[in-house]
Coordinates of N, CA, C and O in Angstrom, one line a residue:
E1 N 126.7 79.0 52.4 CA 125.6 80.0 52.2 C 125.2 80.5 53.5 O 124.7 79.7 54.4
Q2 N 125.2 81.8 53.7 CA 124.8 82.4 55.0 C 123.3 82.7 54.9 O 122.8 83.2 54.0
R3 N 122.6 82.2 56.0 CA 121.2 82.4 56.1 C 121.0 83.6 57.1 O 121.5 83.5 58.2
G4 N 120.2 84.5 56.8 CA 119.9 85.7 57.6 C 118.9 85.4 58.7 O 118.3 84.3 58.7
T5 N 118.6 86.3 59.5 CA 117.7 86.2 60.6 C 116.3 85.8 60.2 O 115.7 84.9 60.7
L6 N 115.8 86.5 59.2 CA 114.4 86.2 58.7 C 114.4 84.8 58.1 O 113.4 84.1 58.3
E7 N 115.4 84.4 57.4 CA 115.4 83.1 56.8 C 115.4 82.0 57.8 O 114.7 81.0 57.7
R8 N 116.2 82.2 58.9 CA 116.3 81.2 60.0 C 115.0 81.2 60.7 O 114.6 80.2 61.3
A9 N 114.3 82.3 60.8 CA 113.0 82.4 61.6 C 111.8 81.8 60.8 O 110.7 81.7 61.3
D10 N 112.0 81.5 59.5 CA 110.9 81.0 58.7 C 110.2 79.8 59.3 O 110.8 78.9 59.7
G11 N 108.9 80.0 59.5 CA 108.1 78.9 60.1 C 108.0 79.0 61.6 O 107.4 78.3 62.3
G12 N 108.7 80.0 62.1 CA 108.8 80.2 63.6 C 108.5 81.6 64.0 O 107.7 82.3 63.3
T13 N 109.1 82.1 65.0 CA 108.8 83.4 65.6 C 110.1 84.2 65.6 O 111.2 83.7 66.0
L14 N 110.0 85.5 65.2 CA 111.2 86.4 65.3 C 110.8 87.5 66.2 O 109.8 88.2 66.1
F15 N 111.6 87.7 67.2 CA 111.4 88.8 68.2 C 112.3 90.0 67.9 O 113.5 89.9 67.8
L16 N 111.6 91.1 67.7 CA 112.3 92.4 67.4 C 112.2 93.3 68.6 O 111.1 93.7 68.9
D17 N 113.3 93.5 69.2 CA 113.3 94.4 70.4 C 113.6 95.8 70.0 O 114.3 96.1 69.1
E18 N 113.1 96.8 70.8 CA 113.3 98.2 70.6 C 112.9 98.6 69.2 O 113.6 99.4 68.6
I19 N 111.8 98.2 68.8 CA 111.3 98.5 67.5 C 111.0 100.0 67.3 O 111.1 100.6 66.2
G20 N 110.8 100.7 68.4 CA 110.6 102.2 68.4 C 111.8 103.0 68.0 O 111.7 104.2 67.7
D21 N 113.0 102.4 68.0 CA 114.2 103.1 67.7 C 114.7 102.7 66.2 O 115.8 103.1 65.9
L22 N 113.9 102.0 65.5 CA 114.2 101.6 64.1 C 114.4 102.8 63.2 O 113.4 103.6 63.1
P23 N 115.5 102.9 62.5 CA 115.6 104.0 61.5 C 114.6 103.9 60.4 O 114.1 102.9 60.1
A24 N 114.3 105.1 59.8 CA 113.3 105.2 58.8 C 113.4 104.2 57.6 O 112.5 103.5 57.2
L25 N 114.7 104.0 57.1 CA 114.9 103.1 56.0 C 114.6 101.6 56.4 O 114.0 100.9 55.6
L26 N 114.9 101.3 57.6 CA 114.6 99.9 58.1 C 113.1 99.7 58.4 O 112.6 98.6 58.2
Q27 N 112.4 100.8 58.7 CA 111.0 100.8 58.9 C 110.3 100.4 57.6 O 109.4 99.6 57.6
V28 N 110.8 100.9 56.5 CA 110.2 100.6 55.2 C 110.4 99.1 54.9 O 109.5 98.4 54.4
K29 N 111.6 98.6 55.1 CA 111.9 97.2 54.9 C 111.1 96.3 55.7 O 110.6 95.3 55.3
L30 N 111.0 96.7 57.0 CA 110.2 95.8 57.9 C 108.7 95.8 57.5 O 108.1 94.8 57.5
L31 N 108.2 97.0 57.1 CA 106.8 97.1 56.6 C 106.6 96.1 55.5 O 105.6 95.4 55.4
R32 N 107.5 96.0 54.6 CA 107.4 95.1 53.4 C 107.3 93.7 53.9 O 106.5 92.9 53.4
V33 N 108.2 93.3 54.8 CA 108.2 92.0 55.4 C 106.8 91.7 56.0 O 106.2 90.6 55.8
L34 N 106.3 92.6 56.8 CA 105.0 92.4 57.5 C 103.9 92.3 56.5 O 103.0 91.5 56.7
Q35 N 103.9 93.2 55.5 CA 102.7 93.2 54.6 C 102.8 92.1 53.5 O 101.8 91.5 53.3
E36 N 103.9 92.0 52.9 CA 104.0 91.1 51.8 C 104.7 89.8 52.1 O 104.8 88.9 51.3
R37 N 105.3 89.7 53.3 CA 106.1 88.5 53.7 C 107.3 88.3 52.8 O 107.6 87.1 52.6
Q38 N 107.8 89.3 52.3 CA 109.0 89.3 51.4 C 110.1 90.1 51.9 O 109.9 91.1 52.6
Y39 N 111.3 89.6 51.5 CA 112.6 90.3 51.9 C 113.6 89.9 50.8 O 113.4 89.0 50.0
E40 N 114.7 90.7 50.8 CA 115.8 90.4 49.9 C 117.1 90.2 50.8 O 117.3 90.9 51.7
R41 N 117.9 89.2 50.4 CA 119.1 89.0 51.1 C 120.1 90.1 50.7 O 119.9 90.7 49.6
V42 N 121.0 90.5 51.6 CA 122.0 91.5 51.3 C 122.7 91.1 50.0 O 123.2 89.9 49.9
G43 N 122.8 92.0 49.1 CA 123.6 91.7 47.8 C 122.8 91.0 46.8 O 123.3 90.7 45.7
E44 N 121.5 90.7 47.1 CA 120.7 90.0 46.1 C 119.5 90.9 45.7 O 119.2 91.8 46.4
S45 N 119.0 90.7 44.5 CA 117.8 91.5 44.1 C 116.5 90.6 43.9 O 115.5 91.2 43.7
N46 N 116.6 89.3 44.1 CA 115.4 88.5 44.0 C 114.8 88.4 45.4 O 115.4 88.3 46.4
A47 N 113.4 88.5 45.4 CA 112.7 88.5 46.6 C 112.5 87.1 47.1 O 112.3 86.1 46.4
R48 N 112.6 87.0 48.4 CA 112.4 85.7 49.1 C 111.1 85.9 50.0 O 110.8 87.0 50.4
T49 N 110.5 84.8 50.3 CA 109.3 84.9 51.2 C 109.7 84.2 52.6 O 110.5 83.4 52.7
T50 N 108.9 84.7 53.6 CA 109.1 84.1 54.9 C 107.7 83.9 55.5 O 106.7 84.6 55.2
D51 N 107.6 82.9 56.4 CA 106.4 82.6 57.1 C 106.7 82.8 58.6 O 106.3 81.9 59.4
A52 N 107.5 83.8 59.0 CA 107.8 84.0 60.4 C 106.8 84.9 61.0 O 106.3 85.9 60.4
R53 N 106.4 84.6 62.2 CA 105.6 85.4 63.1 C 106.5 86.5 63.7 O 107.6 86.1 64.2
I54 N 106.1 87.7 63.7 CA 106.9 88.8 64.2 C 106.3 89.3 65.5 O 105.1 89.6 65.6
I55 N 107.1 89.3 66.5 CA 106.7 89.9 67.8 C 107.7 91.1 68.1 O 108.9 90.9 67.9
A56 N 107.2 92.2 68.4 CA 108.0 93.4 68.5 C 107.7 94.0 69.9 O 106.7 93.9 70.5
A57 N 108.8 94.6 70.5 CA 108.7 95.2 71.8 C 109.5 96.6 71.7 O 110.4 96.7 70.9
T58 N 109.2 97.5 72.6 CA 109.8 98.7 72.7 C 109.6 99.4 74.0 O 108.6 99.1 74.7
N59 N 110.4 100.3 74.4 CA 110.2 101.1 75.6 C 109.8 102.5 75.1 O 109.6 103.4 76.0
V60 N 109.7 102.8 73.8 CA 109.3 104.0 73.3 C 107.8 104.1 73.2 O 107.1 103.1 72.9
E61 N 107.2 105.2 73.6 CA 105.7 105.4 73.5 C 105.4 105.6 72.0 O 105.7 106.7 71.4
L62 N 104.9 104.5 71.4 CA 104.8 104.6 69.9 C 103.8 105.6 69.4 O 104.1 106.3 68.4
P63 N 102.7 105.9 70.1 CA 101.8 107.1 69.6 C 102.6 108.4 69.6 O 102.4 109.2 68.7
V64 N 103.5 108.6 70.6 CA 104.3 109.8 70.6 C 105.3 109.8 69.4 O 105.4 110.8 68.7
A65 N 105.9 108.7 69.2 CA 106.9 108.6 68.1 C 106.1 108.8 66.7 O 106.7 109.4 65.8
L66 N 104.9 108.3 66.7 CA 104.1 108.5 65.5 C 103.8 110.0 65.3 O 104.0 110.5 64.2
R67 N 103.4 110.7 66.3 CA 103.1 112.1 66.2 C 104.3 112.9 65.9 O 104.2 113.9 65.2
Q68 N 105.5 112.5 66.4 CA 106.7 113.2 66.1 C 107.3 112.9 64.8 O 108.3 113.4 64.4
G69 N 106.7 111.9 64.0 CA 107.2 111.6 62.7 C 108.4 110.6 62.8 O 109.1 110.4 61.8
R70 N 108.7 110.0 63.9 CA 109.8 109.1 64.0 C 109.4 107.7 63.7 O 110.2 106.8 63.6
L71 N 108.1 107.4 63.6 CA 107.5 106.1 63.3 C 106.5 106.2 62.2 O 105.6 107.1 62.2
R72 N 106.6 105.4 61.2 CA 105.6 105.4 60.1 C 104.3 105.0 60.6 O 104.2 104.0 61.3
E73 N 103.2 105.7 60.1 CA 101.9 105.3 60.5 C 101.5 103.9 60.1 O 100.9 103.2 60.8
D74 N 101.8 103.6 58.8 CA 101.4 102.2 58.3 C 102.2 101.1 59.1 O 101.6 100.1 59.4
L75 N 103.4 101.4 59.5 CA 104.1 100.4 60.4 C 103.5 100.3 61.7 O 103.3 99.2 62.3
Y76 N 103.1 101.4 62.3 CA 102.4 101.4 63.6 C 101.2 100.5 63.6 O 101.0 99.7 64.5
Y77 N 100.3 100.7 62.6 CA 99.1 99.9 62.6 C 99.4 98.4 62.2 O 98.7 97.6 62.7
R78 N 100.4 98.2 61.5 CA 100.8 96.8 61.2 C 101.3 96.1 62.4 O 101.1 94.9 62.6
L79 N 102.0 96.8 63.3 CA 102.5 96.3 64.5 C 101.5 96.1 65.6 O 101.6 95.2 66.5
C80 N 100.4 96.9 65.6 CA 99.4 96.9 66.6 C 98.3 95.8 66.4 O 97.2 96.0 66.9
V81 N 98.6 94.8 65.7 CA 97.6 93.8 65.5 C 97.1 93.1 66.8 O 95.9 93.1 67.0
V82 N 98.0 92.6 67.6 CA 97.6 92.0 68.9 C 98.5 92.6 69.9 O 99.6 92.0 70.2
P83 N 98.2 93.8 70.5 CA 99.1 94.4 71.5 C 99.0 93.6 72.8 O 97.9 93.1 73.2
I84 N 100.1 93.4 73.4 CA 100.2 92.7 74.7 C 100.8 93.6 75.7 O 101.9 94.1 75.5
E85 N 100.1 93.9 76.7 CA 100.7 94.8 77.8 C 101.4 94.0 78.8 O 100.9 93.1 79.4
V86 N 102.7 94.4 79.0 CA 103.5 93.8 80.1 C 103.8 95.0 81.0 O 104.6 95.8 80.7
P87 N 103.2 95.0 82.2 CA 103.4 96.1 83.1 C 104.9 96.1 83.6 O 105.6 95.0 83.5
P88 N 105.4 97.2 84.0 CA 106.8 97.3 84.5 C 106.9 96.3 85.7 O 106.0 96.0 86.4
L89 N 108.1 95.9 85.9 CA 108.4 95.0 87.0 C 108.0 95.5 88.4 O 107.5 94.7 89.2
R90 N 108.0 96.8 88.6 CA 107.6 97.3 89.9 C 106.1 97.1 90.1 O 105.6 97.2 91.3
Q91 N 105.3 96.9 89.1 CA 103.9 96.6 89.2 C 103.6 95.1 89.3 O 102.4 94.8 89.4
R92 N 104.6 94.3 89.2 CA 104.3 92.8 89.3 C 105.4 92.2 90.2 O 106.2 91.4 89.8
R93 N 105.3 92.6 91.4 CA 106.3 92.2 92.4 C 106.4 90.7 92.5 O 107.4 90.1 92.9
E94 N 105.3 90.0 92.3 CA 105.3 88.5 92.4 C 106.2 87.9 91.4 O 106.6 86.7 91.6
D95 N 106.6 88.6 90.4 CA 107.5 88.0 89.4 C 109.0 88.2 89.7 O 109.9 87.6 89.1
I96 N 109.3 89.1 90.7 CA 110.7 89.4 91.0 C 111.4 88.2 91.5 O 112.5 87.9 91.0
S97 N 110.9 87.4 92.4 CA 111.6 86.3 93.0 C 111.8 85.2 92.0 O 113.0 84.8 91.8
P98 N 110.8 84.7 91.2 CA 111.2 83.7 90.2 C 112.1 84.2 89.1 O 113.0 83.5 88.6
L99 N 112.0 85.5 88.7 CA 112.9 86.0 87.7 C 114.3 86.1 88.2 O 115.3 85.8 87.5
A100 N 114.4 86.6 89.5 CA 115.8 86.7 90.1 C 116.4 85.3 90.2 O 117.6 85.2 89.9
S101 N 115.6 84.3 90.6 CA 116.2 83.0 90.7 C 116.6 82.5 89.3 O 117.7 81.9 89.1
Y102 N 115.8 82.7 88.3 CA 116.1 82.3 86.9 C 117.4 83.0 86.4 O 118.3 82.4 85.9
L103 N 117.4 84.3 86.6 CA 118.5 85.1 86.1 C 119.8 84.8 86.9 O 120.9 84.8 86.3
L104 N 119.7 84.5 88.2 CA 120.9 84.1 88.9 C 121.4 82.8 88.4 O 122.6 82.6 88.3
G105 N 120.5 81.8 88.2 CA 120.9 80.6 87.6 C 121.6 80.7 86.3 O 122.6 80.0 86.0
R106 N 121.1 81.6 85.5 CA 121.7 81.8 84.2 C 123.1 82.4 84.3 O 124.1 82.0 83.7
A107 N 123.2 83.4 85.2 CA 124.5 84.1 85.5 C 125.5 83.1 86.1 O 126.7 83.1 85.7
T108 N 125.1 82.3 87.0 CA 126.1 81.3 87.6 C 126.5 80.3 86.7 O 127.6 79.8 86.7
A109 N 125.6 79.8 85.8 CA 125.9 78.8 84.8 C 127.0 79.3 83.9 O 127.9 78.5 83.5
Q110 N 127.0 80.5 83.5 CA 128.0 81.1 82.6 C 129.4 81.1 83.2 O 130.4 81.0 82.5
H111 N 129.4 81.1 84.5 CA 130.7 81.2 85.2 C 131.0 79.9 86.0 O 132.1 79.8 86.7
G112 N 130.2 78.9 85.8 CA 130.4 77.6 86.5 C 130.4 77.7 88.0 O 131.1 77.0 88.7
L113 N 129.6 78.6 88.5 CA 129.5 78.8 90.0 C 128.2 78.3 90.5 O 127.2 78.1 89.8
I114 N 128.1 78.2 91.8 CA 126.8 78.0 92.5 C 126.6 79.1 93.4 O 127.4 79.5 94.3
R115 N 125.4 79.8 93.3 CA 125.1 80.9 94.1 C 123.6 80.8 94.4 O 122.8 80.4 93.6
R116 N 123.2 81.3 95.6 CA 121.8 81.5 96.0 C 121.6 82.8 96.7 O 122.6 83.3 97.3
L117 N 120.5 83.3 96.7 CA 120.2 84.6 97.3 C 119.8 84.4 98.8 O 119.0 83.5 99.1
S118 N 120.4 85.2 99.6 CA 120.0 85.2 101.1 C 118.6 85.8 101.2 O 118.2 86.6 100.3
P119 N 117.8 85.4 102.2 CA 116.5 86.1 102.4 C 116.6 87.6 102.5 O 115.8 88.3 101.9
Q120 N 117.7 88.1 103.1 CA 117.9 89.6 103.2 C 118.1 90.2 101.8 O 117.6 91.3 101.5
A121 N 118.9 89.5 101.0 CA 119.1 90.1 99.6 C 117.8 90.0 98.8 O 117.5 91.0 98.1
M122 N 117.1 88.9 98.9 CA 115.8 88.8 98.2 C 114.9 89.9 98.7 O 114.2 90.5 97.9
R123 N 114.8 90.2 100.0 CA 114.0 91.3 100.5 C 114.3 92.6 99.8 O 113.4 93.4 99.4
L124 N 115.6 92.9 99.7 CA 116.0 94.2 99.0 C 115.6 94.2 97.6 O 115.1 95.2 97.1
L125 N 115.7 93.1 96.9 CA 115.2 93.0 95.5 C 113.7 93.3 95.4 O 113.3 93.9 94.5
L126 N 113.0 92.7 96.3 CA 111.5 92.9 96.3 C 111.1 94.3 96.6 O 110.0 94.8 96.2
E127 N 111.9 95.0 97.4 CA 111.6 96.4 97.8 C 112.0 97.4 96.8 O 111.5 98.6 96.8
Y128 N 112.9 97.1 95.9 CA 113.5 98.0 94.9 C 112.4 98.4 93.9 O 111.6 97.6 93.5
H129 N 112.5 99.6 93.3 CA 111.5 100.1 92.3 C 111.8 99.6 90.8 O 110.9 99.9 90.0
W130 N 112.9 99.1 90.5 CA 113.2 98.5 89.2 C 112.9 99.4 88.0 O 112.1 99.0 87.1
P131 N 113.5 100.6 87.9 CA 113.2 101.5 86.7 C 113.7 100.8 85.4 O 113.2 101.1 84.3
G132 N 114.7 99.9 85.5 CA 115.2 99.3 84.3 C 114.6 97.9 84.0 O 115.0 97.2 83.1
N133 N 113.5 97.6 84.8 CA 112.8 96.4 84.5 C 113.7 95.1 84.6 O 114.6 95.1 85.3
V134 N 113.3 94.1 83.8 CA 114.0 92.8 83.9 C 115.5 92.9 83.4 O 116.3 92.2 84.0
R135 N 115.8 93.8 82.5 CA 117.2 94.0 82.1 C 118.0 94.4 83.3 O 119.2 94.0 83.4
E136 N 117.5 95.4 84.0 CA 118.2 95.8 85.2 C 118.4 94.7 86.2 O 119.5 94.5 86.8
L137 N 117.4 93.9 86.4 CA 117.4 92.8 87.3 C 118.5 91.8 86.9 O 119.3 91.2 87.7
A138 N 118.6 91.5 85.6 CA 119.6 90.6 85.0 C 121.0 91.2 85.3 O 121.9 90.4 85.7
N139 N 121.2 92.5 85.1 CA 122.5 93.1 85.4 C 122.8 93.0 86.9 O 124.0 92.8 87.2
V140 N 121.8 93.2 87.7 CA 122.1 93.1 89.2 C 122.5 91.7 89.5 O 123.4 91.5 90.4
M141 N 121.9 90.7 88.9 CA 122.3 89.3 89.2 C 123.7 89.0 88.7 O 124.5 88.4 89.4
E142 N 124.1 89.5 87.5 CA 125.4 89.4 87.0 C 126.4 90.1 88.0 O 127.5 89.5 88.3
Y143 N 126.1 91.2 88.5 CA 126.9 92.0 89.4 C 127.1 91.2 90.7 O 128.3 91.0 91.2
A144 N 126.0 90.7 91.2 CA 126.1 89.9 92.5 C 127.0 88.7 92.3 O 127.8 88.3 93.2
V145 N 126.9 88.0 91.2 CA 127.7 86.8 91.0 C 129.2 87.2 90.9 O 130.1 86.5 91.4
A146 N 129.4 88.3 90.2 CA 130.8 88.8 90.0 C 131.5 89.2 91.4 O 132.7 88.9 91.5
V147 N 130.7 89.8 92.3 CA 131.3 90.3 93.5 C 131.2 89.4 94.7 O 132.0 89.5 95.7
S148 N 130.3 88.4 94.7 CA 130.1 87.6 95.8 C 131.3 86.6 96.0 O 131.9 86.2 95.1
K149 N 131.6 86.4 97.3 CA 132.8 85.6 97.6 C 132.4 84.2 98.1 O 133.2 83.3 98.1
I150 N 131.1 84.1 98.5 CA 130.6 82.8 99.0 C 129.4 82.4 98.2 O 128.9 83.2 97.4
E151 N 128.9 81.2 98.5 CA 127.7 80.7 97.7 C 126.5 81.5 98.0 O 125.6 81.5 97.1
T152 N 126.3 82.1 99.1 CA 125.1 82.9 99.4 C 125.4 84.3 99.1 O 126.3 84.9 99.7
I153 N 124.5 84.9 98.3 CA 124.6 86.3 97.9 C 123.9 87.1 99.1 O 122.8 86.9 99.4
L154 N 124.7 88.0 99.6 CA 124.3 88.8 100.8 C 123.9 90.2 100.3 O 124.3 90.6 99.2
P155 N 123.3 90.9 101.1 CA 122.9 92.3 100.7 C 124.1 93.1 100.3 O 124.1 93.9 99.3
E156 N 125.3 92.9 100.9 CA 126.5 93.7 100.5 C 127.0 93.3 99.1 O 127.9 94.0 98.6
D157 N 126.5 92.2 98.6 CA 126.9 91.8 97.2 C 126.0 92.4 96.1 O 126.3 92.2 94.9
L158 N 125.1 93.2 96.5 CA 124.2 93.9 95.6 C 124.7 95.3 95.4 O 125.3 95.9 96.2
P159 N 124.4 95.9 94.2 CA 124.8 97.3 94.0 C 124.2 98.2 95.1 O 123.2 98.0 95.7
E160 N 125.0 99.3 95.3 CA 124.6 100.3 96.3 C 123.2 100.8 96.2 O 122.6 101.0 97.2
D161 N 122.8 101.1 95.0 CA 121.4 101.7 94.9 C 120.3 100.7 95.2 O 119.2 101.1 95.5
I162 N 120.6 99.4 95.2 CA 119.6 98.4 95.6 C 119.6 98.4 97.1 O 118.5 98.3 97.7
R163 N 120.8 98.5 97.7 CA 120.8 98.4 99.2 C 120.3 99.7 99.8 O 119.8 99.7 100.9
N164 N 120.5 100.8 99.1 CA 120.1 102.1 99.6 C 119.4 102.9 98.5 O 119.9 103.8 97.8
P165 N 118.1 102.6 98.2 CA 117.4 103.2 97.1 C 117.2 104.7 97.2 O 117.0 105.4 96.2
S166 N 117.4 105.3 98.4 CA 117.3 106.8 98.5 C 118.5 107.5 97.7 O 118.4 108.7 97.5
L167 N 119.5 106.7 97.4 CA 120.6 107.3 96.6 C 120.1 107.7 95.2 O 120.7 108.6 94.5
N168 N 119.2 106.9 94.7 CA 118.6 107.2 93.3 C 119.7 107.3 92.3 O 119.7 108.3 91.5
L169 N 120.6 106.4 92.2 CA 121.7 106.4 91.3 C 121.3 106.1 89.9 O 121.9 106.6 88.9
R170 N 120.3 105.3 89.7 CA 119.8 105.0 88.4 C 118.7 105.9 87.9 O 117.8 106.1 88.7
T171 N 118.7 106.3 86.7 CA 117.7 107.2 86.2 C 116.5 106.3 85.7 O 116.7 105.4 85.0
P172 N 115.3 106.7 86.1 CA 114.1 105.9 85.7 C 114.0 106.0 84.2 O 114.3 107.0 83.6
V173 N 113.5 104.9 83.6 CA 113.3 104.9 82.1 C 111.9 105.5 81.8 O 111.1 105.6 82.7
A174 N 111.7 105.9 80.6 CA 110.5 106.5 80.2 C 109.4 105.4 80.2 O 109.6 104.3 80.0
K175 N 108.2 105.9 80.6 CA 107.1 104.9 80.6 C 106.8 104.4 79.2 O 106.8 105.1 78.2
S176 N 106.6 103.1 79.1 CA 106.4 102.5 77.8 C 104.9 102.5 77.4 O 104.0 102.6 78.2
H177 N 104.7 102.4 76.1 CA 103.4 102.3 75.5 C 102.9 100.9 75.8 O 103.5 100.0 75.6
P178 N 101.6 100.8 76.3 CA 101.0 99.5 76.5 C 101.1 98.7 75.3 O 100.8 99.1 74.2
G179 N 101.5 97.4 75.5 CA 101.6 96.5 74.4 C 103.0 96.4 73.8 O 103.2 95.5 73.0
F180 N 103.8 97.4 74.1 CA 105.1 97.4 73.4 C 106.2 97.5 74.4 O 107.3 97.9 74.1
E181 N 106.0 97.3 75.7 CA 107.0 97.5 76.7 C 107.9 96.3 76.7 O 107.5 95.2 76.6
S182 N 109.2 96.6 76.9 CA 110.1 95.5 77.0 C 110.0 94.9 78.4 O 109.8 95.6 79.4
A183 N 110.0 93.6 78.4 CA 109.9 92.9 79.7 C 111.2 92.8 80.4 O 112.2 92.8 79.8

């Protein structure tokens, strides 16, 4: 018997990322789960209940999506019960070093390697503007692990736009709605 995501999250927390990109049909189904705590398994017609707490994130400005008709008004208000604002990474520089260390550890563990950031590489990470936020930082750590030849990640092991931000190779992401920004 296959248990779906909602069923597995029963009694716990379900994180829904990029909720602002949810198609209209799925918005209706999510609204039912949020309002009635009910859902149906694929291929079944009997309703099941869940006691999962739902946390949603997006980089879409939800009030704009609402005005454009891309987001249901009732879903918007159901999601906005306790909004949590997570500022972009460029506005919380103190988080870059611990996040980089954590993400580097995760990337090295996947490959069975040992890597650490040189002070010069960390300085470049701290100076960068991070338009892609934590996801971009995670990708940069993956890249550095993939290209580094020694245990210490040097500036030359980082992507070119991190080493030379004036190149502006990465396109900045749209500003997120407070409370729904992806971290």
